[in-house]
Short mmCIF file of C-alpha atoms in Angstrom, two decimals:
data_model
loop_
_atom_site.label_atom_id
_atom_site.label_comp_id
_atom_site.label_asym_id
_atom_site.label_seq_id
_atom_site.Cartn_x
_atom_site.Cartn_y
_atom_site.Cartn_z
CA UNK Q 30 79.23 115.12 95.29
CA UNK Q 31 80.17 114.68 98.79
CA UNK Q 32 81.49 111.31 100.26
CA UNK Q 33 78.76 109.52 102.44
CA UNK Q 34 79.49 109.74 105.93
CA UNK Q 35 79.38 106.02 105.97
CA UNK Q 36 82.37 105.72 103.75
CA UNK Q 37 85.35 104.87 105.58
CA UNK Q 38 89.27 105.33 104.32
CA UNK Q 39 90.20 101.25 103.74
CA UNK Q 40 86.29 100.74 102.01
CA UNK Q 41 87.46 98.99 98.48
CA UNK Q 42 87.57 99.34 95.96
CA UNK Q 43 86.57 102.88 96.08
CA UNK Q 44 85.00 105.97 96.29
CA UNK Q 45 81.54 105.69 93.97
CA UNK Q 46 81.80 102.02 93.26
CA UNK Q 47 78.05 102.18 94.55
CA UNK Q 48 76.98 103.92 91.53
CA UNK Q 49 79.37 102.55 88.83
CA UNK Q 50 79.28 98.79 89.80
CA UNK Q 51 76.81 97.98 92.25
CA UNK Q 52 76.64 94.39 91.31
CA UNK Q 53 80.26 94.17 92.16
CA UNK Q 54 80.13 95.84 95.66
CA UNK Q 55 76.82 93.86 97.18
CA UNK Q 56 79.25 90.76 95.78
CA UNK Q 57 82.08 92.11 98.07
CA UNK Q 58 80.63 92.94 101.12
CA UNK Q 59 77.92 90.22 101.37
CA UNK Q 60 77.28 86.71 101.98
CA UNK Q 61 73.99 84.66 101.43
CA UNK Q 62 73.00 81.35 100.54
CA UNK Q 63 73.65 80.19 96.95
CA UNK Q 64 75.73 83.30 96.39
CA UNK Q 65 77.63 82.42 93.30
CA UNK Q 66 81.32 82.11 92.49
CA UNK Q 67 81.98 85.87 91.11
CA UNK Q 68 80.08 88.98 90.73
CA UNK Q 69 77.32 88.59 87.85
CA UNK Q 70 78.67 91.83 85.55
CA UNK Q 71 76.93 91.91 82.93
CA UNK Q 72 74.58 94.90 83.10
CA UNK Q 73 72.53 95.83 80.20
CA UNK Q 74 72.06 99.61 81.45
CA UNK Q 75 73.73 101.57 84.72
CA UNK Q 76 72.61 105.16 84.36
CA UNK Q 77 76.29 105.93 86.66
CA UNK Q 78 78.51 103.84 83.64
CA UNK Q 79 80.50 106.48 81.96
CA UNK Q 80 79.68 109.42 84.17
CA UNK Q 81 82.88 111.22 85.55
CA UNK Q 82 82.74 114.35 88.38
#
């Protein structure tokens, strides 16, 4: 898979964190009202989770 042309060389925490923890990354790179402390991580099913290239 090719990197997306959007993703820049200081994005953390890394290439494919989209796909393996997106919970995680909207966390990281967004604010909004009542946003709470940490990232809620506990998915009951990712289809990415596991999946190496």
């Amino acid at each position: 898979m090719s990197p997306s042309p959007s993703d820049d060389a200081d994005d953390l925490p890394g290439r494919g964190y989209l796909a393996t923890n997106p919970a995680e990354l909207v966390w990281d790179y967004f604010n909004w009202p009542g946003k709470l402390s940490s990232p809620d991580l506990a998915y009951t099913w990712d289809q990415y989770n596991g999946i190496t290239s």
